[in-house]
């Protein structure tokens, strides 16, 4: 058996471009995903250290990256239309891991990463993950505007 654990690392692009970055190399952004050193630049996803309202850094991952993207797009639209840009407010998160085709784990969490609600395991969890990868992910790529609306529902 091989147990393989890995983490993610931000590329050096932001640092090399002269943008303010944290110790882990992620671009430092404000609550609307704007670079704190270069406000004309927005950062989202693994490369940017967005913070939740409690000050915790948004973890790297596809879900948080999508929320940051929705927040950035919304903030850009707000600024272009003269409105006060709405800030990132994440109410919770979800962890979804596939362990092969027949097993997996789904756990929703609160903003502080403590578990929320029951944990789903087994084949149901694997099917759930498959639905996300093949269904929701693909849907978001094909219909980015609708995906943005859906993501916005999880943003305050
Ligand atoms: C094997 C694996 C499994 C994963 N499983 C999960 C999971 O189950 N759940 C989860 O939440 N997350 C998972 N992740 C993490 C998830 O994929 C990332 O967190 C997510 O893709 C980050 O999105 P992003 O848009 O920030 O970056 P990316 O998806 O990495 O997109 C960055 C893009 O920028 C491009 N790029 C890089 N440098 C340059 C450059 N200099 N010029 C132009 N383009 C450039 C890259 O080619 C890439 O297309 C997994 C990652 C891996 C590798």
PDB file of C-alpha atoms and ligand atoms in Angstrom:
ATOM      1  CA  UNK A   1       0.000   0.000   0.000  1.00  0.00           C
ATOM      2  CA  UNK A   2       1.180   3.513  -0.775  1.00  0.00           C
ATOM      3  CA  UNK A   3      -0.112   6.437   1.250  1.00  0.00           C
ATOM      4  CA  UNK A   4       0.656   9.588  -0.678  1.00  0.00           C
ATOM      5  CA  UNK A   5      -0.001  12.994   0.807  1.00  0.00           C
ATOM      6  CA  UNK A   6       0.864  16.166  -1.027  1.00  0.00           C
ATOM      7  CA  UNK A   7       0.192  19.826  -0.674  1.00  0.00           C
ATOM      8  CA  UNK A   8      -0.066  22.641  -3.142  1.00  0.00           C
ATOM      9  CA  UNK A   9       2.425  25.400  -3.752  1.00  0.00           C
ATOM     10  CA  UNK A  10       1.845  28.764  -5.369  1.00  0.00           C
ATOM     11  CA  UNK A  11       4.025  29.462  -8.419  1.00  0.00           C
ATOM     12  CA  UNK A  12       6.592  32.267  -8.298  1.00  0.00           C
ATOM     13  CA  UNK A  13       4.838  34.317 -10.974  1.00  0.00           C
ATOM     14  CA  UNK A  14       3.226  36.848  -8.606  1.00  0.00           C
ATOM     15  CA  UNK A  15       6.415  37.320  -6.577  1.00  0.00           C
ATOM     16  CA  UNK A  16       8.530  37.705  -9.706  1.00  0.00           C
ATOM     17  CA  UNK A  17       6.020  40.199 -11.126  1.00  0.00           C
ATOM     18  CA  UNK A  18       6.533  42.407  -8.065  1.00  0.00           C
ATOM     19  CA  UNK A  19       3.122  41.822  -6.506  1.00  0.00           C
ATOM     20  CA  UNK A  20       2.891  41.619  -2.727  1.00  0.00           C
ATOM     21  CA  UNK A  21       2.903  37.966  -1.660  1.00  0.00           C
ATOM     22  CA  UNK A  22       2.789  36.131   1.649  1.00  0.00           C
ATOM     23  CA  UNK A  23       5.341  33.702   3.050  1.00  0.00           C
ATOM     24  CA  UNK A  24       3.779  30.905   1.046  1.00  0.00           C
ATOM     25  CA  UNK A  25       4.063  32.866  -2.208  1.00  0.00           C
ATOM     26  CA  UNK A  26       0.341  33.456  -2.575  1.00  0.00           C
ATOM     27  CA  UNK A  27      -0.636  36.901  -3.791  1.00  0.00           C
ATOM     28  CA  UNK A  28      -1.979  39.105  -0.996  1.00  0.00           C
ATOM     29  CA  UNK A  29      -5.451  40.322  -1.896  1.00  0.00           C
ATOM     30  CA  UNK A  30      -8.133  42.335  -0.137  1.00  0.00           C
ATOM     31  CA  UNK A  31     -11.696  41.173   0.513  1.00  0.00           C
ATOM     32  CA  UNK A  32     -12.621  41.891  -3.121  1.00  0.00           C
ATOM     33  CA  UNK A  33      -9.678  39.877  -4.512  1.00  0.00           C
ATOM     34  CA  UNK A  34      -7.637  42.944  -5.469  1.00  0.00           C
ATOM     35  CA  UNK A  35      -3.890  42.872  -4.999  1.00  0.00           C
ATOM     36  CA  UNK A  36      -2.993  44.900  -1.915  1.00  0.00           C
ATOM     37  CA  UNK A  37       0.029  46.328  -3.738  1.00  0.00           C
ATOM     38  CA  UNK A  38      -1.400  46.653  -7.261  1.00  0.00           C
ATOM     39  CA  UNK A  39      -5.173  47.335  -7.040  1.00  0.00           C
ATOM     40  CA  UNK A  40      -5.543  47.049 -10.819  1.00  0.00           C
ATOM     41  CA  UNK A  41      -4.682  43.354 -10.517  1.00  0.00           C
ATOM     42  CA  UNK A  42      -7.126  40.764  -9.167  1.00  0.00           C
ATOM     43  CA  UNK A  43      -6.020  37.366  -7.852  1.00  0.00           C
ATOM     44  CA  UNK A  44      -8.074  34.217  -7.337  1.00  0.00           C
ATOM     45  CA  UNK A  45      -7.572  30.516  -6.762  1.00  0.00           C
ATOM     46  CA  UNK A  46      -4.523  28.765  -5.429  1.00  0.00           C
ATOM     47  CA  UNK A  47      -2.284  31.678  -6.415  1.00  0.00           C
ATOM     48  CA  UNK A  48      -4.051  34.206  -4.172  1.00  0.00           C
ATOM     49  CA  UNK A  49      -4.337  34.320  -0.388  1.00  0.00           C
ATOM     50  CA  UNK A  50      -7.924  35.471   0.005  1.00  0.00           C
ATOM     51  CA  UNK A  51      -9.138  35.626   3.578  1.00  0.00           C
ATOM     52  CA  UNK A  52     -12.450  34.712   5.056  1.00  0.00           C
ATOM     53  CA  UNK A  53     -14.272  37.158   7.316  1.00  0.00           C
ATOM     54  CA  UNK A  54     -12.703  35.486  10.368  1.00  0.00           C
ATOM     55  CA  UNK A  55      -9.213  36.197   8.999  1.00  0.00           C
ATOM     56  CA  UNK A  56      -8.433  32.616   8.013  1.00  0.00           C
ATOM     57  CA  UNK A  57      -6.827  32.102   4.642  1.00  0.00           C
ATOM     58  CA  UNK A  58      -9.067  30.470   2.076  1.00  0.00           C
ATOM     59  CA  UNK A  59      -7.622  27.016   1.476  1.00  0.00           C
ATOM     60  CA  UNK A  60      -6.320  25.979  -1.890  1.00  0.00           C
ATOM     61  CA  UNK A  61      -8.874  23.932  -3.765  1.00  0.00           C
ATOM     62  CA  UNK A  62     -11.368  24.075  -6.582  1.00  0.00           C
ATOM     63  CA  UNK A  63     -14.329  25.027  -4.381  1.00  0.00           C
ATOM     64  CA  UNK A  64     -12.727  27.989  -2.613  1.00  0.00           C
ATOM     65  CA  UNK A  65     -11.162  29.032  -5.928  1.00  0.00           C
ATOM     66  CA  UNK A  66     -14.610  29.180  -7.473  1.00  0.00           C
ATOM     67  CA  UNK A  67     -15.933  31.323  -4.643  1.00  0.00           C
ATOM     68  CA  UNK A  68     -12.988  33.711  -4.956  1.00  0.00           C
ATOM     69  CA  UNK A  69     -13.605  33.900  -8.703  1.00  0.00           C
ATOM     70  CA  UNK A  70     -17.284  34.692  -8.184  1.00  0.00           C
ATOM     71  CA  UNK A  71     -16.358  37.354  -5.636  1.00  0.00           C
ATOM     72  CA  UNK A  72     -13.815  38.951  -7.986  1.00  0.00           C
ATOM     73  CA  UNK A  73     -16.211  39.034 -10.929  1.00  0.00           C
ATOM     74  CA  UNK A  74     -18.934  40.498  -8.738  1.00  0.00           C
ATOM     75  CA  UNK A  75     -16.570  43.141  -7.322  1.00  0.00           C
ATOM     76  CA  UNK A  76     -15.351  44.131 -10.798  1.00  0.00           C
ATOM     77  CA  UNK A  77     -18.971  44.486 -11.938  1.00  0.00           C
ATOM     78  CA  UNK A  78     -19.793  46.540  -8.840  1.00  0.00           C
ATOM     79  CA  UNK A  79     -16.881  48.895  -9.476  1.00  0.00           C
ATOM     80  CA  UNK A  80     -17.713  49.292 -13.160  1.00  0.00           C
ATOM     81  CA  UNK A  81     -21.297  50.224 -12.290  1.00  0.00           C
ATOM     82  CA  UNK A  82     -20.416  52.585  -9.461  1.00  0.00           C
ATOM     83  CA  UNK A  83     -21.616  50.347  -6.644  1.00  0.00           C
ATOM     84  CA  UNK A  84     -19.778  49.547  -3.443  1.00  0.00           C
ATOM     85  CA  UNK A  85     -17.922  46.297  -4.173  1.00  0.00           C
ATOM     86  CA  UNK A  86     -19.290  43.400  -2.155  1.00  0.00           C
ATOM     87  CA  UNK A  87     -16.704  41.545  -0.104  1.00  0.00           C
ATOM     88  CA  UNK A  88     -15.963  37.873   0.232  1.00  0.00           C
ATOM     89  CA  UNK A  89     -18.026  36.232   2.947  1.00  0.00           C
ATOM     90  CA  UNK A  90     -17.783  32.479   3.023  1.00  0.00           C
ATOM     91  CA  UNK A  91     -20.319  30.744   5.217  1.00  0.00           C
ATOM     92  CA  UNK A  92     -18.891  27.244   4.920  1.00  0.00           C
ATOM     93  CA  UNK A  93     -17.002  24.768   2.833  1.00  0.00           C
ATOM     94  CA  UNK A  94     -17.221  21.196   1.714  1.00  0.00           C
ATOM     95  CA  UNK A  95     -14.650  18.452   1.426  1.00  0.00           C
ATOM     96  CA  UNK A  96     -15.235  15.746  -1.109  1.00  0.00           C
ATOM     97  CA  UNK A  97     -12.721  12.970  -1.664  1.00  0.00           C
ATOM     98  CA  UNK A  98     -12.946   9.969  -3.907  1.00  0.00           C
ATOM     99  CA  UNK A  99     -11.198   6.791  -2.754  1.00  0.00           C
ATOM    100  CA  UNK A 100     -11.540   4.772  -5.915  1.00  0.00           C
ATOM    101  CA  UNK A 101     -14.811   4.065  -7.663  1.00  0.00           C
ATOM    102  CA  UNK A 102     -16.612   2.549  -4.691  1.00  0.00           C
ATOM    103  CA  UNK A 103     -15.597   4.642  -1.722  1.00  0.00           C
ATOM    104  CA  UNK A 104     -15.262   8.256  -0.777  1.00  0.00           C
ATOM    105  CA  UNK A 105     -15.967  10.907   1.794  1.00  0.00           C
ATOM    106  CA  UNK A 106     -18.120  14.021   1.769  1.00  0.00           C
ATOM    107  CA  UNK A 107     -18.084  16.366   4.729  1.00  0.00           C
ATOM    108  CA  UNK A 108     -19.450  19.889   4.931  1.00  0.00           C
ATOM    109  CA  UNK A 109     -17.652  22.227   7.287  1.00  0.00           C
ATOM    110  CA  UNK A 110     -18.224  25.509   9.031  1.00  0.00           C
ATOM    111  CA  UNK A 111     -16.127  28.571   8.332  1.00  0.00           C
ATOM    112  CA  UNK A 112     -13.620  27.445  10.995  1.00  0.00           C
ATOM    113  CA  UNK A 113     -13.294  24.040   9.270  1.00  0.00           C
ATOM    114  CA  UNK A 114     -15.154  22.202  12.026  1.00  0.00           C
ATOM    115  CA  UNK A 115     -17.458  19.465  10.639  1.00  0.00           C
ATOM    116  CA  UNK A 116     -21.054  20.426   9.875  1.00  0.00           C
ATOM    117  CA  UNK A 117     -23.765  17.823   9.554  1.00  0.00           C
ATOM    118  CA  UNK A 118     -23.307  14.133   8.884  1.00  0.00           C
ATOM    119  CA  UNK A 119     -20.414  12.695   6.907  1.00  0.00           C
ATOM    120  CA  UNK A 120     -21.285  10.700   3.799  1.00  0.00           C
ATOM    121  CA  UNK A 121     -19.032   7.774   2.974  1.00  0.00           C
ATOM    122  CA  UNK A 122     -18.960   4.718   0.736  1.00  0.00           C
ATOM    123  CA  UNK A 123     -20.304   4.350  -2.774  1.00  0.00           C
ATOM    124  CA  UNK A 124     -22.718   7.262  -2.344  1.00  0.00           C
ATOM    125  CA  UNK A 125     -19.809   9.598  -1.617  1.00  0.00           C
ATOM    126  CA  UNK A 126     -17.892   8.271  -4.640  1.00  0.00           C
ATOM    127  CA  UNK A 127     -20.930   8.882  -6.832  1.00  0.00           C
ATOM    128  CA  UNK A 128     -21.300  12.372  -5.382  1.00  0.00           C
ATOM    129  CA  UNK A 129     -17.684  13.166  -6.285  1.00  0.00           C
ATOM    130  CA  UNK A 130     -18.150  11.766  -9.757  1.00  0.00           C
ATOM    131  CA  UNK A 131     -21.213  13.978 -10.213  1.00  0.00           C
ATOM    132  CA  UNK A 132     -19.203  17.033  -9.209  1.00  0.00           C
ATOM    133  CA  UNK A 133     -16.291  16.256 -11.502  1.00  0.00           C
ATOM    134  CA  UNK A 134     -18.292  15.241 -14.552  1.00  0.00           C
ATOM    135  CA  UNK A 135     -21.438  17.240 -13.949  1.00  0.00           C
ATOM    136  CA  UNK A 136     -20.996  20.399 -11.921  1.00  0.00           C
ATOM    137  CA  UNK A 137     -17.453  21.121 -13.121  1.00  0.00           C
ATOM    138  CA  UNK A 138     -18.379  20.610 -16.738  1.00  0.00           C
ATOM    139  CA  UNK A 139     -21.547  22.651 -16.298  1.00  0.00           C
ATOM    140  CA  UNK A 140     -19.533  25.531 -14.888  1.00  0.00           C
ATOM    141  CA  UNK A 141     -17.135  25.478 -17.805  1.00  0.00           C
ATOM    142  CA  UNK A 142     -19.943  25.364 -20.356  1.00  0.00           C
ATOM    143  CA  UNK A 143     -22.115  27.978 -18.629  1.00  0.00           C
ATOM    144  CA  UNK A 144     -19.815  30.310 -16.665  1.00  0.00           C
ATOM    145  CA  UNK A 145     -22.531  32.933 -16.155  1.00  0.00           C
ATOM    146  CA  UNK A 146     -24.945  30.443 -14.600  1.00  0.00           C
ATOM    147  CA  UNK A 147     -22.099  28.984 -12.541  1.00  0.00           C
ATOM    148  CA  UNK A 148     -21.375  32.460 -11.245  1.00  0.00           C
ATOM    149  CA  UNK A 149     -24.998  32.876 -10.177  1.00  0.00           C
ATOM    150  CA  UNK A 150     -24.855  29.521  -8.393  1.00  0.00           C
ATOM    151  CA  UNK A 151     -21.572  30.398  -6.662  1.00  0.00           C
ATOM    152  CA  UNK A 152     -22.922  33.794  -5.657  1.00  0.00           C
ATOM    153  CA  UNK A 153     -25.617  32.050  -3.628  1.00  0.00           C
ATOM    154  CA  UNK A 154     -22.921  30.833  -1.233  1.00  0.00           C
ATOM    155  CA  UNK A 155     -21.458  34.312  -0.923  1.00  0.00           C
ATOM    156  CA  UNK A 156     -23.061  36.769   1.431  1.00  0.00           C
TER     157      UNK A 156
HETATM  158  C1  LIG B   1      -4.336  15.478  -8.672  1.00  0.00           C
HETATM  159  C2  LIG B   1      -5.104  16.636  -8.072  1.00  0.00           C
HETATM  160  C3  LIG B   1      -6.292  16.374  -7.420  1.00  0.00           C
HETATM  161  C4  LIG B   1      -7.004  17.409  -6.852  1.00  0.00           C
HETATM  162  N1  LIG B   1      -8.176  17.150  -6.195  1.00  0.00           N
HETATM  163  C5  LIG B   1      -8.869  18.153  -5.634  1.00  0.00           C
HETATM  164  C6  LIG B   1     -10.066  17.910  -4.938  1.00  0.00           C
HETATM  165  O1  LIG B   1     -10.522  16.781  -4.846  1.00  0.00           O
HETATM  166  N2  LIG B   1     -10.722  18.949  -4.367  1.00  0.00           N
HETATM  167  C7  LIG B   1     -10.231  20.228  -4.460  1.00  0.00           C
HETATM  168  O2  LIG B   1     -10.865  21.158  -3.945  1.00  0.00           O
HETATM  169  N3  LIG B   1      -9.093  20.506  -5.115  1.00  0.00           N
HETATM  170  C8  LIG B   1      -8.389  19.489  -5.695  1.00  0.00           C
HETATM  171  N4  LIG B   1      -7.238  19.758  -6.349  1.00  0.00           N
HETATM  172  C9  LIG B   1      -6.767  21.119  -6.369  1.00  0.00           C
HETATM  173  C10 LIG B   1      -7.441  21.907  -7.454  1.00  0.00           C
HETATM  174  O3  LIG B   1      -7.262  21.286  -8.709  1.00  0.00           O
HETATM  175  C11 LIG B   1      -6.808  23.291  -7.453  1.00  0.00           C
HETATM  176  O4  LIG B   1      -6.916  23.849  -6.161  1.00  0.00           O
HETATM  177  C12 LIG B   1      -7.509  24.182  -8.457  1.00  0.00           C
HETATM  178  O5  LIG B   1      -7.375  23.683  -9.756  1.00  0.00           O
HETATM  179  C13 LIG B   1      -6.905  25.593  -8.406  1.00  0.00           C
HETATM  180  O6  LIG B   1      -7.495  26.360  -9.418  1.00  0.00           O
HETATM  181  P1  LIG B   1      -6.727  27.606  -9.977  1.00  0.00           P
HETATM  182  O7  LIG B   1      -7.609  28.176 -11.031  1.00  0.00           O
HETATM  183  O8  LIG B   1      -6.270  28.454  -8.874  1.00  0.00           O
HETATM  184  O9  LIG B   1      -5.382  27.027 -10.644  1.00  0.00           O
HETATM  185  P2  LIG B   1      -5.209  25.980 -11.826  1.00  0.00           P
HETATM  186  O10 LIG B   1      -6.421  25.133 -12.010  1.00  0.00           O
HETATM  187  O11 LIG B   1      -3.892  25.309 -11.545  1.00  0.00           O
HETATM  188  O12 LIG B   1      -5.102  26.905 -13.107  1.00  0.00           O
HETATM  189  C14 LIG B   1      -3.969  27.723 -13.316  1.00  0.00           C
HETATM  190  C15 LIG B   1      -3.810  27.870 -14.817  1.00  0.00           C
HETATM  191  O13 LIG B   1      -2.801  28.853 -15.065  1.00  0.00           O
HETATM  192  C16 LIG B   1      -1.946  28.365 -16.070  1.00  0.00           C
HETATM  193  N5  LIG B   1      -0.640  29.018 -15.908  1.00  0.00           N
HETATM  194  C17 LIG B   1       0.301  28.776 -14.980  1.00  0.00           C
HETATM  195  N6  LIG B   1       1.354  29.596 -15.145  1.00  0.00           N
HETATM  196  C18 LIG B   1       1.072  30.369 -16.190  1.00  0.00           C
HETATM  197  C19 LIG B   1       1.766  31.411 -16.858  1.00  0.00           C
HETATM  198  N7  LIG B   1       2.965  31.815 -16.461  1.00  0.00           N
HETATM  199  N8  LIG B   1       1.168  32.002 -17.921  1.00  0.00           N
HETATM  200  C20 LIG B   1      -0.072  31.616 -18.317  1.00  0.00           C
HETATM  201  N9  LIG B   1      -0.778  30.622 -17.720  1.00  0.00           N
HETATM  202  C21 LIG B   1      -0.212  30.015 -16.666  1.00  0.00           C
HETATM  203  C22 LIG B   1      -1.909  26.859 -15.875  1.00  0.00           C
HETATM  204  O14 LIG B   1      -1.527  26.201 -17.058  1.00  0.00           O
HETATM  205  C23 LIG B   1      -3.364  26.570 -15.488  1.00  0.00           C
HETATM  206  O15 LIG B   1      -4.167  26.341 -16.625  1.00  0.00           O
HETATM  207  C24 LIG B   1      -6.508  18.721  -6.940  1.00  0.00           C
HETATM  208  C25 LIG B   1      -5.307  18.989  -7.622  1.00  0.00           C
HETATM  209  C26 LIG B   1      -4.613  17.944  -8.167  1.00  0.00           C
HETATM  210  C27 LIG B   1      -3.315  18.235  -8.890  1.00  0.00           C
END
